Short mmCIF file of C-alpha atoms and ligand atoms in Angstrom, two decimals:
data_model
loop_
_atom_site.label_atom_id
_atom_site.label_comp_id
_atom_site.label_asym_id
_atom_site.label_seq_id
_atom_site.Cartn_x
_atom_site.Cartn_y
_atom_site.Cartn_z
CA UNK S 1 -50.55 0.00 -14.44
CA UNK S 2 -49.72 -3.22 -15.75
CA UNK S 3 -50.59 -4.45 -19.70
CA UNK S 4 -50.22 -7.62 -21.75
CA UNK S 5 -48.74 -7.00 -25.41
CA UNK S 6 -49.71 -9.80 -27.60
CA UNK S 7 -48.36 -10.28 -31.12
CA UNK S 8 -51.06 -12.36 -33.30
CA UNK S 9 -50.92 -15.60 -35.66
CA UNK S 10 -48.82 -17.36 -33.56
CA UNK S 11 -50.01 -21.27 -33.41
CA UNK S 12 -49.88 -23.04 -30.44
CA UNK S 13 -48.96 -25.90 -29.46
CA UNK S 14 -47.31 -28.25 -26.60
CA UNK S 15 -48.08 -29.01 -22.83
CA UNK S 16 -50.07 -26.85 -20.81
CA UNK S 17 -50.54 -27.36 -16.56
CA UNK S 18 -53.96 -26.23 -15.59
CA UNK S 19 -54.05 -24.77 -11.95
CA UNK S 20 -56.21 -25.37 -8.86
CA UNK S 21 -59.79 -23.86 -9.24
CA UNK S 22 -60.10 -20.37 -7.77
CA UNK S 23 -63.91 -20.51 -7.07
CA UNK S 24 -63.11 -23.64 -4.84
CA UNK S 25 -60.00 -22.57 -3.34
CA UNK S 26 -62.07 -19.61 -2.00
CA UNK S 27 -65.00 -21.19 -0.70
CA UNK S 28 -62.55 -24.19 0.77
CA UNK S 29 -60.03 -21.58 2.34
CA UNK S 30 -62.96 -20.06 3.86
CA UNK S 31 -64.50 -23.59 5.62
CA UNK S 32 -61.22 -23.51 7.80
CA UNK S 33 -62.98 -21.19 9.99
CA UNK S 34 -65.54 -23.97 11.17
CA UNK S 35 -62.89 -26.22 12.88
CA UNK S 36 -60.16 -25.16 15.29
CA UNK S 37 -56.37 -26.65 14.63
CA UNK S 38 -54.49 -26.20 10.98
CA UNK S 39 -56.25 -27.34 7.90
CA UNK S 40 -53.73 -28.01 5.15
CA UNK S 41 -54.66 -27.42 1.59
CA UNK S 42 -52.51 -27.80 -1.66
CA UNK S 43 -52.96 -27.44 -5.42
CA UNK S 44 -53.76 -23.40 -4.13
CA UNK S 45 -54.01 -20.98 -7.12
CA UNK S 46 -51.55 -17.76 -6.79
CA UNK S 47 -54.18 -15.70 -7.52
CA UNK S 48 -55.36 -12.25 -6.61
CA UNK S 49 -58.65 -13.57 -5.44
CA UNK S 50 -57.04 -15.86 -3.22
CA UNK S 51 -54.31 -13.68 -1.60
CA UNK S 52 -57.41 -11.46 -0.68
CA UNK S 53 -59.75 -13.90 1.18
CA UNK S 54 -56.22 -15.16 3.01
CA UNK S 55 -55.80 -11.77 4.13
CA UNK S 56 -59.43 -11.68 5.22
CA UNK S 57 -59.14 -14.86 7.16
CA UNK S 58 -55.95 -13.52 8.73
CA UNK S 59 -57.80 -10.19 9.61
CA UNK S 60 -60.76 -12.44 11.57
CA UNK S 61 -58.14 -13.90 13.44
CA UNK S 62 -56.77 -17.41 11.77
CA UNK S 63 -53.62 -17.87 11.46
CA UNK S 64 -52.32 -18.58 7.48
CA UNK S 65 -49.28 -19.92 6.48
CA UNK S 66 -48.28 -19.87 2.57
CA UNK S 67 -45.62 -22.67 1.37
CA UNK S 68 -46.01 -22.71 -2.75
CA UNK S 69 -49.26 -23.95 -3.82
CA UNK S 70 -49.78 -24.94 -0.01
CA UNK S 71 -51.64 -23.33 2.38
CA UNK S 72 -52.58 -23.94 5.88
CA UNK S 73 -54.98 -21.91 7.76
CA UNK S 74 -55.88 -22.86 12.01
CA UNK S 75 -58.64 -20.82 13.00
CA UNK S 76 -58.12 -21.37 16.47
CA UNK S 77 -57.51 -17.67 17.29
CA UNK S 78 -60.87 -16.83 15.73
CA UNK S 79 -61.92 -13.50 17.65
CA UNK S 80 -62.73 -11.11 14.85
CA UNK S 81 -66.49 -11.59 12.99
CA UNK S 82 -66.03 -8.50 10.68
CA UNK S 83 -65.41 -8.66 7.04
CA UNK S 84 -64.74 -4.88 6.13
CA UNK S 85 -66.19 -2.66 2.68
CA UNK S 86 -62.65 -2.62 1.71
CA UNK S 87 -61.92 -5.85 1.13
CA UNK S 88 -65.75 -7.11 -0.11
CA UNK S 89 -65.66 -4.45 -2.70
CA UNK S 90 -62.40 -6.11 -4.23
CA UNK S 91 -63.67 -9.17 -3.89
CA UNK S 92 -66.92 -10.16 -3.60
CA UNK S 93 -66.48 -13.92 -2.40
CA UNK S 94 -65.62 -12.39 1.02
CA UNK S 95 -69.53 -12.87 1.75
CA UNK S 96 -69.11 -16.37 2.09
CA UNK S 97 -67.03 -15.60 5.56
CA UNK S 98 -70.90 -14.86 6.32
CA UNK S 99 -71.93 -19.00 7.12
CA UNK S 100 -68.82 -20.19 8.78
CA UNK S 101 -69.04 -17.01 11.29
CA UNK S 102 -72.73 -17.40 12.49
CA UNK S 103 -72.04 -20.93 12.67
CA UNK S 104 -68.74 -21.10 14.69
CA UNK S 105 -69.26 -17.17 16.54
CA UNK S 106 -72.79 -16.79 16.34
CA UNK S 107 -72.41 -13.07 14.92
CA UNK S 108 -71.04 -11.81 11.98
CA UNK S 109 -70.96 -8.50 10.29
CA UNK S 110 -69.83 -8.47 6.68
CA UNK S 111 -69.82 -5.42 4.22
CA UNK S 112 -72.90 -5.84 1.57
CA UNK S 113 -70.18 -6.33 -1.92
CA UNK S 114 -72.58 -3.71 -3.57
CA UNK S 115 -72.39 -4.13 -7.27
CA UNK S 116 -70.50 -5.44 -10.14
CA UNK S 117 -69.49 -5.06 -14.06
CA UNK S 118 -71.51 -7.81 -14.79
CA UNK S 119 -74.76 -7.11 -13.18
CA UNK S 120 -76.07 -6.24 -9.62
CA UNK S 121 -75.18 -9.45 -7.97
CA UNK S 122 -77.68 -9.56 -5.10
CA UNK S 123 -77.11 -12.07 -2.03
CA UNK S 124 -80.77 -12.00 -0.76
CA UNK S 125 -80.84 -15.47 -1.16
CA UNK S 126 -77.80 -15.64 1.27
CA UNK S 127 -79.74 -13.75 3.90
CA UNK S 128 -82.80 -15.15 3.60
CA UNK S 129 -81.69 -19.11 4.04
CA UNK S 130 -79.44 -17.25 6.88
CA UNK S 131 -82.60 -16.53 8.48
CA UNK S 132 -84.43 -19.65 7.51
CA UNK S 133 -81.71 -21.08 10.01
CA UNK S 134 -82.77 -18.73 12.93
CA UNK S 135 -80.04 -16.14 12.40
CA UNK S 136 -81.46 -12.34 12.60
CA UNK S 137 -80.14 -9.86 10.06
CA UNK S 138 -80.28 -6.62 10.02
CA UNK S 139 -78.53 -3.87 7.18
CA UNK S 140 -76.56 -0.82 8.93
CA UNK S 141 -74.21 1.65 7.10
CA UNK S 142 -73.88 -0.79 4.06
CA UNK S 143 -73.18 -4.06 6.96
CA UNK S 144 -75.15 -7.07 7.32
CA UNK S 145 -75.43 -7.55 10.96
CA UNK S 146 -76.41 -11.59 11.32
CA UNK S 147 -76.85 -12.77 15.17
CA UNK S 148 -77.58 -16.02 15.95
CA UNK S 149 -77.30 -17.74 19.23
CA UNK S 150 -78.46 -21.10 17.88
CA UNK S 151 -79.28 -22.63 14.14
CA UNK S 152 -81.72 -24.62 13.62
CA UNK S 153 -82.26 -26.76 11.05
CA UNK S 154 -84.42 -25.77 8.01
CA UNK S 155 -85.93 -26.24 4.51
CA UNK S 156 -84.63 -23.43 2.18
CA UNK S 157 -85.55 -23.12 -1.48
CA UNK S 158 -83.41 -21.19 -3.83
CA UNK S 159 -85.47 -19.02 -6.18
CA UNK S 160 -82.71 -18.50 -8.61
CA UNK S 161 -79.35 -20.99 -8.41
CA UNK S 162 -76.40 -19.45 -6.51
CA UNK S 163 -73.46 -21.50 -6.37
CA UNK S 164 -71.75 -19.25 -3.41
CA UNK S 165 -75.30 -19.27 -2.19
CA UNK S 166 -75.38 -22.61 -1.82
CA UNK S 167 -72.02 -23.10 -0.33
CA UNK S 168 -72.61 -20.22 2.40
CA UNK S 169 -76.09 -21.56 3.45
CA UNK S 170 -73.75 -25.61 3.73
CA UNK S 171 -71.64 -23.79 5.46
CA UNK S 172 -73.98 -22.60 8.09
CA UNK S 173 -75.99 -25.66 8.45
CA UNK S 174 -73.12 -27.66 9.34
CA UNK S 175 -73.61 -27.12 13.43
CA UNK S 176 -77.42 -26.43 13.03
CA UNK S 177 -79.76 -28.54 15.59
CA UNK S 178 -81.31 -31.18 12.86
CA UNK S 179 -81.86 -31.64 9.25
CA UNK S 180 -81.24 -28.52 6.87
CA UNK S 181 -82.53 -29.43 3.14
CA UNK S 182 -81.10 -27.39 0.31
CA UNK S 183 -83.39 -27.15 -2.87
CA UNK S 184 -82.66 -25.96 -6.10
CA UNK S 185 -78.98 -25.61 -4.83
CA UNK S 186 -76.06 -25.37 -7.28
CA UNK S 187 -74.60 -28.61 -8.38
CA UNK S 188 -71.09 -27.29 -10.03
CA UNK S 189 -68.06 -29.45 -9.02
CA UNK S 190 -66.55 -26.62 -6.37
CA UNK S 191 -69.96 -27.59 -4.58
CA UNK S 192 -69.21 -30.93 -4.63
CA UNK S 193 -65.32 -30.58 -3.34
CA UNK S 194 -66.45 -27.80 -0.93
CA UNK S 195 -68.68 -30.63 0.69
CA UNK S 196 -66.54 -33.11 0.41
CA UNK S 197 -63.74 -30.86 2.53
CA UNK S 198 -66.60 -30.25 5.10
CA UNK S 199 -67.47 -34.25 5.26
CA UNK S 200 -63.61 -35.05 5.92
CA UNK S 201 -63.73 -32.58 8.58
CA UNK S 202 -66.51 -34.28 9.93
CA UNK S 203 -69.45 -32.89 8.54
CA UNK S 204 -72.89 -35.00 7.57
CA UNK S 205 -73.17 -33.64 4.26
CA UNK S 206 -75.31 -35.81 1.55
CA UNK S 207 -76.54 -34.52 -2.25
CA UNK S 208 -73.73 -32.25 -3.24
CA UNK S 209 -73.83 -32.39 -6.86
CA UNK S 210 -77.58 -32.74 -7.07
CA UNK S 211 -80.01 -30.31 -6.75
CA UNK S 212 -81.16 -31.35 -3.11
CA UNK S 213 -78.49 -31.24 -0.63
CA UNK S 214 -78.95 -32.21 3.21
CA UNK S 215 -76.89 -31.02 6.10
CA UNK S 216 -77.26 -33.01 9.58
CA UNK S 217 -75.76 -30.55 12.17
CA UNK S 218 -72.93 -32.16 14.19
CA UNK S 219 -71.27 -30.60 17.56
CA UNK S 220 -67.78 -30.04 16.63
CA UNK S 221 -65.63 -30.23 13.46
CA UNK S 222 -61.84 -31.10 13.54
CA UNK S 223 -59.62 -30.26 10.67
CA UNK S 224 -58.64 -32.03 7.62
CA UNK S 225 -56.29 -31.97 4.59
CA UNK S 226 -57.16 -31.79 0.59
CA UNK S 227 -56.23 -30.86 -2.83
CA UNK S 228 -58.09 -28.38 -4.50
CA UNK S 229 -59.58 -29.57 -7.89
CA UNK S 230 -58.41 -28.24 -11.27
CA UNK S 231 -59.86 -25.24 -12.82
CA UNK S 232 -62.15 -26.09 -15.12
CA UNK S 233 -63.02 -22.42 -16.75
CA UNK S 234 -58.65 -21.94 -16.91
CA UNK S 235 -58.91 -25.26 -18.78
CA UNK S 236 -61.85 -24.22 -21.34
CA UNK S 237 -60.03 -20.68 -21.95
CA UNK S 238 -56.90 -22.51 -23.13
CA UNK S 239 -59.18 -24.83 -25.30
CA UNK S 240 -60.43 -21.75 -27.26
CA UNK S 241 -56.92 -20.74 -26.99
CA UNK S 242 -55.90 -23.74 -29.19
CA UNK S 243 -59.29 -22.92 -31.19
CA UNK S 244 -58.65 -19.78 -32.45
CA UNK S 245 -54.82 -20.14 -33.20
CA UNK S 246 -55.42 -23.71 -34.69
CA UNK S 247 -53.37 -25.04 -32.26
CA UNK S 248 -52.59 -28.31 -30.94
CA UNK S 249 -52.03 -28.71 -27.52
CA UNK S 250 -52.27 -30.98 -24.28
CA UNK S 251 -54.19 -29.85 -21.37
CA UNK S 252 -52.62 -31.56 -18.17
CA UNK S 253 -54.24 -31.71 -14.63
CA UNK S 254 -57.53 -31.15 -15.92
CA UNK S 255 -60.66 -33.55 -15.20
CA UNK S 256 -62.76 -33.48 -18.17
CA UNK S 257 -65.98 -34.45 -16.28
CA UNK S 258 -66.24 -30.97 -14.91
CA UNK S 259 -67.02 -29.34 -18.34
CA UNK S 260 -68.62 -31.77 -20.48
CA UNK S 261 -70.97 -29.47 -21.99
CA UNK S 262 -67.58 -27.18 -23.03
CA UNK S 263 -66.21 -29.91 -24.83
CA UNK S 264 -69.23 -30.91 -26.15
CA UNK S 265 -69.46 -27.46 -27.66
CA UNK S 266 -66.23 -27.14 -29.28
CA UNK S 267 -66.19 -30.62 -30.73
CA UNK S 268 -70.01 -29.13 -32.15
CA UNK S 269 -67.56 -26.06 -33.49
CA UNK S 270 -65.40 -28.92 -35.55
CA UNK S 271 -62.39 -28.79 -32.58
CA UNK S 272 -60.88 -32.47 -31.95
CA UNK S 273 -60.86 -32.68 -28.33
CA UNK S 274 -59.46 -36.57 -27.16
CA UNK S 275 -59.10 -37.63 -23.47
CA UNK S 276 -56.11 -38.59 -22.45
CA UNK S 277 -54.67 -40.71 -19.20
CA UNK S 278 -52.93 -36.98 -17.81
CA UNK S 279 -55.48 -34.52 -19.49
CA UNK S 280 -56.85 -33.54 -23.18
CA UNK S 281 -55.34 -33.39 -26.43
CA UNK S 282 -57.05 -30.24 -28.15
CA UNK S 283 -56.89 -29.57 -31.52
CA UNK S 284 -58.16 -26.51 -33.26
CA UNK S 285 -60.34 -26.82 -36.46
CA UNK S 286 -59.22 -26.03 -40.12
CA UNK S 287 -62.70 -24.49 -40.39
CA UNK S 288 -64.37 -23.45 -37.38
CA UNK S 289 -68.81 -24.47 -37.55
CA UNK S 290 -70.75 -21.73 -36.02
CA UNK S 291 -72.77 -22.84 -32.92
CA UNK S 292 -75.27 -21.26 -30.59
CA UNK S 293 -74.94 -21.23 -26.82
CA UNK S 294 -77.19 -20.54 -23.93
CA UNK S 295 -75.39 -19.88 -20.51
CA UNK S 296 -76.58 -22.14 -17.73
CA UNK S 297 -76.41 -23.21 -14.14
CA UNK S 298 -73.93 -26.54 -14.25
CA UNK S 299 -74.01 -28.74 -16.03
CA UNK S 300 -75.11 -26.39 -18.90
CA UNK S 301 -72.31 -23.97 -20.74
CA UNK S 302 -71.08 -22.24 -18.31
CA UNK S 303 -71.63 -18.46 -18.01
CA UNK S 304 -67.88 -17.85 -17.02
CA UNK S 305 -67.10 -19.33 -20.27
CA UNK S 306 -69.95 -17.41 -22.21
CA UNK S 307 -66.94 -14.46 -23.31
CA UNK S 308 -64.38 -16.96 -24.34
CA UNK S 309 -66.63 -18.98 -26.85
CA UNK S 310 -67.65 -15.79 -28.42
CA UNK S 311 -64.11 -14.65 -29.51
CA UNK S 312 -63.93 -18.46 -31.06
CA UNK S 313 -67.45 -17.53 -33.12
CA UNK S 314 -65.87 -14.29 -34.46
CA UNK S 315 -63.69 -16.95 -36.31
CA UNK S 316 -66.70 -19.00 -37.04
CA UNK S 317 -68.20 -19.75 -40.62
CA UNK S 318 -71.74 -18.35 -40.26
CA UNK S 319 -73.77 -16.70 -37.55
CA UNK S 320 -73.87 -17.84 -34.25
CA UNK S 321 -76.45 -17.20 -30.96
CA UNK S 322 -75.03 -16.45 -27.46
CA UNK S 323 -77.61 -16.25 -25.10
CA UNK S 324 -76.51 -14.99 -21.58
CA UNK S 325 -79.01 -16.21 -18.83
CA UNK S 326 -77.24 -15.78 -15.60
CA UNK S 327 -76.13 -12.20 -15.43
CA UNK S 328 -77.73 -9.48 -16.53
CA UNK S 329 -74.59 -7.11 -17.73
CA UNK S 330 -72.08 -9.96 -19.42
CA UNK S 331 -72.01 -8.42 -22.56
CA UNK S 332 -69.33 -5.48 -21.63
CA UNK S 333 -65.90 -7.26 -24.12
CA UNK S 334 -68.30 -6.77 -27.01
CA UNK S 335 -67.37 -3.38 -27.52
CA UNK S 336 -63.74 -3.97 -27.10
CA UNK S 337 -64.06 -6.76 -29.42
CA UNK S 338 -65.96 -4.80 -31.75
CA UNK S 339 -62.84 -2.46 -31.76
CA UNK S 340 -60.95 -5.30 -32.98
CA UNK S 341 -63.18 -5.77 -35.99
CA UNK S 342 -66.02 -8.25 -34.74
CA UNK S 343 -69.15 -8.15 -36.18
CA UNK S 344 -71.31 -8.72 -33.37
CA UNK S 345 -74.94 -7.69 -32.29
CA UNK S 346 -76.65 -7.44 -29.32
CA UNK S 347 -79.88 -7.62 -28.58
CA UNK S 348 -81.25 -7.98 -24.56
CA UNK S 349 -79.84 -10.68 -23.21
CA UNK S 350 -78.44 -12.34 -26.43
CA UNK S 351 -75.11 -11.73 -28.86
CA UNK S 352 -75.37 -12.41 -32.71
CA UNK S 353 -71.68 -13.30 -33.81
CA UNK S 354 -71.12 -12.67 -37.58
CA UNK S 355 -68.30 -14.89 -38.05
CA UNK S 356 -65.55 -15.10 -40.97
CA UNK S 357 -64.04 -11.69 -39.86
CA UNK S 358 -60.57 -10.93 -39.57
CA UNK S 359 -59.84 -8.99 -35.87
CA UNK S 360 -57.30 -6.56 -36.07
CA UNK S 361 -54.89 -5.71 -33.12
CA UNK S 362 -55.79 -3.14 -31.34
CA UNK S 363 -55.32 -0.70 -27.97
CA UNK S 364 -58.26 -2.64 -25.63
CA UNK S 365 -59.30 -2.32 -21.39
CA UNK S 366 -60.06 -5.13 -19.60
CA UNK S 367 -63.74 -4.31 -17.33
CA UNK S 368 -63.85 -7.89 -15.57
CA UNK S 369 -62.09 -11.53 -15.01
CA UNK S 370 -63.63 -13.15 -18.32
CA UNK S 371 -64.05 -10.40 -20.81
CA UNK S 372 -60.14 -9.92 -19.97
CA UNK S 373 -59.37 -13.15 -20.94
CA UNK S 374 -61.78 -12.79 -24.28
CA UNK S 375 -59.15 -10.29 -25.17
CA UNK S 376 -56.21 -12.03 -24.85
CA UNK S 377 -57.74 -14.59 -27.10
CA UNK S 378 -58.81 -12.40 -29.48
CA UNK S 379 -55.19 -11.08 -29.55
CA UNK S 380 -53.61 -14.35 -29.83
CA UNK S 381 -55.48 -14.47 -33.39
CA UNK S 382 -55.91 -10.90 -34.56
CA UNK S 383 -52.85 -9.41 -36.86
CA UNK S 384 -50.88 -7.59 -35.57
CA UNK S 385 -50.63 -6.10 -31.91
CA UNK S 386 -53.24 -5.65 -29.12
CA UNK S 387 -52.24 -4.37 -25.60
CA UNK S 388 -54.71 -5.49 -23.18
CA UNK S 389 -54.84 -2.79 -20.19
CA UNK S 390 -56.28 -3.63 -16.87
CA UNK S 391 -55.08 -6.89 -16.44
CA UNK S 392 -55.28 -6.27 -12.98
CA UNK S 393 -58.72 -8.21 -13.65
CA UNK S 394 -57.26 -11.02 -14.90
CA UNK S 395 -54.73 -11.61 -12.34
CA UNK S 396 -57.68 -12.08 -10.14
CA UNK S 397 -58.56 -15.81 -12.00
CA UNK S 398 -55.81 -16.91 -14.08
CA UNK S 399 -52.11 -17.52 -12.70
CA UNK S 400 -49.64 -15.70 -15.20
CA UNK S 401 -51.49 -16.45 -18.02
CA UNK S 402 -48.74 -14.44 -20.22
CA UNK S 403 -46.53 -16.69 -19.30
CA UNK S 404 -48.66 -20.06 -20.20
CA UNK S 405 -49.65 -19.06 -23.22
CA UNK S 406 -46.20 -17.98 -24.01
CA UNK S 407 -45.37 -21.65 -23.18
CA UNK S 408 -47.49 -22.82 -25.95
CA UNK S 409 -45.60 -20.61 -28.58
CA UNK S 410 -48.01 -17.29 -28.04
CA UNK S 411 -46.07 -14.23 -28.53
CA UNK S 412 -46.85 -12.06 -25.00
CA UNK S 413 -45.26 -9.63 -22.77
CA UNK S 414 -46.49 -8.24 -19.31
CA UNK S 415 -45.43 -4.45 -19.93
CA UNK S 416 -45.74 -1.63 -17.39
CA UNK S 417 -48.34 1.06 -19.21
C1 EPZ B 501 -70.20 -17.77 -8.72
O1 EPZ B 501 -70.60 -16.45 -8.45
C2 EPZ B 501 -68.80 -17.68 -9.33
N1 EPZ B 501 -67.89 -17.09 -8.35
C3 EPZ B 501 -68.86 -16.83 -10.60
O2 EPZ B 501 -67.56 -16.83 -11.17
C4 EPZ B 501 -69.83 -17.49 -11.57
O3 EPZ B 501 -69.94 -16.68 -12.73
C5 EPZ B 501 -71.20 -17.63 -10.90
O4 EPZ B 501 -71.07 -18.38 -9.68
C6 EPZ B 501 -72.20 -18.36 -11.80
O5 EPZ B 501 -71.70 -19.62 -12.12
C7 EPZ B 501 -67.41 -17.85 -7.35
O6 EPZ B 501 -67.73 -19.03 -7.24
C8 EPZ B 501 -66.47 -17.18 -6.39
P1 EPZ B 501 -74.51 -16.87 -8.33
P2 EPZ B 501 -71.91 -16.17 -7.55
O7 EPZ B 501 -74.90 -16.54 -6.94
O8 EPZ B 501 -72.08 -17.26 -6.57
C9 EPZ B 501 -78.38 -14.19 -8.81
C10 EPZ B 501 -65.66 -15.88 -12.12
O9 EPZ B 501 -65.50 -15.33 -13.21
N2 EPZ B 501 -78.43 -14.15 -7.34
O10 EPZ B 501 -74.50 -18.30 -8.76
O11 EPZ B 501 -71.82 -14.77 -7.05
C11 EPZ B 501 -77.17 -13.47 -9.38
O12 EPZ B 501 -77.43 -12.08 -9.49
C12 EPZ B 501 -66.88 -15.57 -11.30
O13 EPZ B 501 -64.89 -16.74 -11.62
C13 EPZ B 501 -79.48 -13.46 -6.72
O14 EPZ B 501 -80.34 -12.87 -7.38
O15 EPZ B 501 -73.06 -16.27 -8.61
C14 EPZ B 501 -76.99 -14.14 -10.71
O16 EPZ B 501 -77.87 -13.55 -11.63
C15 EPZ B 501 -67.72 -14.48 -11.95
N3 EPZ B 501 -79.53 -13.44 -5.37
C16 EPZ B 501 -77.43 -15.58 -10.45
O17 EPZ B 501 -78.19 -15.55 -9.23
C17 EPZ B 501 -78.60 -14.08 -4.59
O18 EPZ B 501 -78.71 -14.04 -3.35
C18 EPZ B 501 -76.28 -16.57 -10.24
O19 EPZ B 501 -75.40 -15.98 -9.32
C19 EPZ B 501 -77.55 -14.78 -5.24
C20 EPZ B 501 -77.49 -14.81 -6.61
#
C-alpha cells in the first residue's frame, strides 16, 4: 500500500498546470457509446477513475485506444449491455453507461453502485426519468435490468439536483421520439461540455447550463472530436494549497468562470486571487479572515470543495461555519484532522472550525477522493511530518498530486507503506 510523506512549512510558489476535469472526462468518455466510428478526445486526466470507465467501455465492446492525454474510443463493436458489481463498486460513475445503452441497445443491465463514504448515494432519480422515457426497470440480484424498445420523449423533474443524473437522463433522450424537458437539472460546467460533445456529434441539445434543458431526439449520431475542460475542483485544491502555505503561485489551464463562488470565497478569507491571460495568480494571506460556507448545487461552493476550505479555516482567525447540504456523510477528514490538532465541531450537517491552531504532523488514512486531499493540505502546513495512507483514493481525482505540489516547492514523497 502506497503513502504520501509530507514535510510541513514549506511555501509555495511558481507555475502549476491544472489537468482535464475527471467528472467530464467520465461522462464524455462514456457518450462515445451513442455514435458508431472513433471519437477522439484530448486534455484526458490519467486518473484512476478514468482508466476504470475505459476498461468498462472496452468490456461493452468499444474499442479504446490511449495516446498521452488522448483517447479515442469507436463503439462500433458495441455488443455487450452489462456493466458488472465489480467495476460499479470501484467506481460509481459506471451508472452513467445506463443512458447511452438503452438509447443505442435498447437494454442495459448495470450493477446498482450500492453505497459510499460519503452518504448512500441513491440513483432513483436515474431510474425514474429512465422510465419517464418508456424504458422498464426492474432490480435482480443487486442489477438494474432497463428494456426499452423505443424512448419517447418526456417531461422529467428532478426532486433533488444530480449532476450525473442529469447527464444520464441527456444521454438517453438524445434518440427519443420528440421533445424531452429536463427540470431542475444540474447546471455545473461538465453539464455544459457533456452537451456540447453530444451537439457536435449531432445532437439537438438546448439549456445546458440552466436549470431547464431540452433534448429533441434525432435518428443517428456520428462522432466528433473535443478537449476536455480543466478541472475546476484540482484548481481550487491548489488555491488552498497556496492558502495555507502562504504561497504564491500561478494556476495555468484553468478557466476561472467555472468556480466563481471559490474564488469569491477565498478572496472573502483575505487570499489575492488576480486573473491572468493563461490562468490565476494566487496569493495566500498574511492573516487568513474566517468565513462560513454552505455547500451547493453549481454555481454555489461546491461540495467537492467543502473538505479543502475547511483545512484553510483551521488556519483562520476566528470561528468559521461549514454547512454540508449535498451529502449526508462528508464530514469523515474531521477526525483525521482533529488528530492533527484541529479544533473542530460537528453538529448534524454543519462543522464549527476554531481557527488559530497550529496542526501537528501526524500518522492519518485517507476514507475518500476529497477528505484525502484535505490531508495533504493540512500536511503541507502542519510541523513536522504526516504520512497520508490510502492514497489509493486520491489517485482516483488528482494526477500525481505529490509530484505537483512538489513542483511548487512542497516537500512530498510517494512511499510504499
Ligand atoms: C457528482 O456526483 C460528482 N461525480 C461528485 O464528485 C460531486 O460531489 C457530486 O456530483 C455533487 O456535485 C461525478 O460527476 C462523477 P449527485 P453524483 O447525483 O452525480 C442525491 C468527486 O469528488 N441523489 O449530484 O453522484 C445524492 O444522494 C465526486 O469528484 C439522490 O437522492 O452526485 C446527493 O445527496 C464525489 N438520488 C445529491 O442528490 C439520485 O438519483 C447530489 O448527488 C441521485 C442523487
Amino acid at each position: 500500500m502506497e503513502k504520501i510523506v509530507i514535510e510541513g512549512g514549506h511555501r509555495l510558489e511558481g507555475t502549476v498546470v491544472v489537468s482535464g476535469a475527471k467528472n467530464a472526462a467520465l461522462p464524455i468518455l462514456v457518450s462515445a457509446l451513442l455514435s458508431d466510428g472513433t471519437n477522439t478526445f484530448d486534455n484526458v486526466p490519467d486518473l484512476k477513475d478514468v482508466r476504470t470507465i475505459k476498461t468498462l467501455l472496452a468490456d461493452l465492446g468499444a474499442k479504446v485506444e490511449t495516446s498521452g492525454s488522448v483517447v479515442k474510443v469507436d463503439a462500433t463493436g458495441l455488443n455487450n449491455q452489462e456493466a458488472p458489481y465489480d467495476l460499479v463498486r470501484t467506481m460509481r460513475a459506471s451508472v452513467l453507461v445506463l443512458g447511452p445503452l438503452l438509447a443505442r441497445l435498447g437494454r442495459a443491465r448495470v450493477s446498482l453502485p450500492g453505497g459510499c463514504a460519503i452518504g448512500a448515494r441513491p440513483i432513483n432519480l436515474h431510474l425514474k426519468g429512465l422510465e419517464e422515457l418508456g424504458a422498464v426497470i426492474s432490480l435482480s440480484e443487486g442489477y438494474i435490468e432497463a428494456e426499452a424498445s423505443s424512448l419517447k420523449g418526456a417531461e422529467i423533474y428532478f426532486d433533488i439536483v444530480t449532476v450525473t443524473g442529469t447527464e444520464n437522463l441527456m444521454m438517453a433522450a438524445v434518440f427519443a421520439e420528440g421533445l424531452t424537458t429536463l427540470r431542475n437539472a444540474a447546471r455545473e460546467p461538465e453539464i455544459v461540455a457533456l452537451a456540447e460533445v453530444l451537439n457536435q456529434m449531432g445532437a439537438q441539445i438546448t439549456g445546458a447550463g440552466t436549470p431547464v434543458i431540452e433534448i429533441r431526439g434525432v435518428k443517428t449520431l456520428k462522432p466528433t472530436s473535443f478537449s476536455i475542460i480543466p478541472d475546476r475542483i484540482e484548481t481550487g485544491t491548489f488555491m488552498i494549497a497556496a492558502g495555507v502555505t502562504g504561497g504564491d503561485i500561478k494556476i495555468v489551464g484553468c478557466d476561472p468562470n467555472h468556480f466563481r463562488a471559490v474564488i469569491n470565497k477565498l478572496r472573502q478569507t483575505g487570499m489575492t486571487v488576480e486573473q491572468e491571460a493563461d490562468g490565476l495568480r494566487v496569493v495566500g494571506a498574511e492573516t487568513i479572515s474566517s468565513a462560513d460556507v454552505k455547500t451547493l448545487p453549481y454555481p454555489g461552493f461546491p461540495t467537492d470543495m467543502q473538505a479543502q476550505f475547511m483545512v484553510l479555516m483551521c488556519f483562520a482567525e476566528g470561528l468559521s461555519v461549514i454547512s454540508e447540504t449535498i451529502f449526508e456523510n462528508r464530514f469523515i477528514h474531521v477526525s483525521e484532522l482533529q488528530r492533527m490538532g484541529a479544533d473542530i465541531t460537528v453538529s448534524g450537517s454543519a462543522a464549527v472550525v476554531k481557527g488559530g491552531q497550529r496542526l501537528t504532523g501526524a500518522p492519518v488514512m485517507a476514507t475518500d477522493l476529497r477528505a484525502s486531499a484535505s490531508l495533504i493540505l493540512a500536511g503541507l502546513a502542519a510541523e513536522g511530518t504526516t504520512e497520508v495512507a490510502r492514497i489509493y483514493h486520491i489517485d482516483r481525482g488528482y494526477e500525481s498530486i505529490e509530484k505537483k505540489l512538489s513542483q511548487l516547492g512542497g516537500k512530498l514523497e510517494r512511499v510504499n507503506a
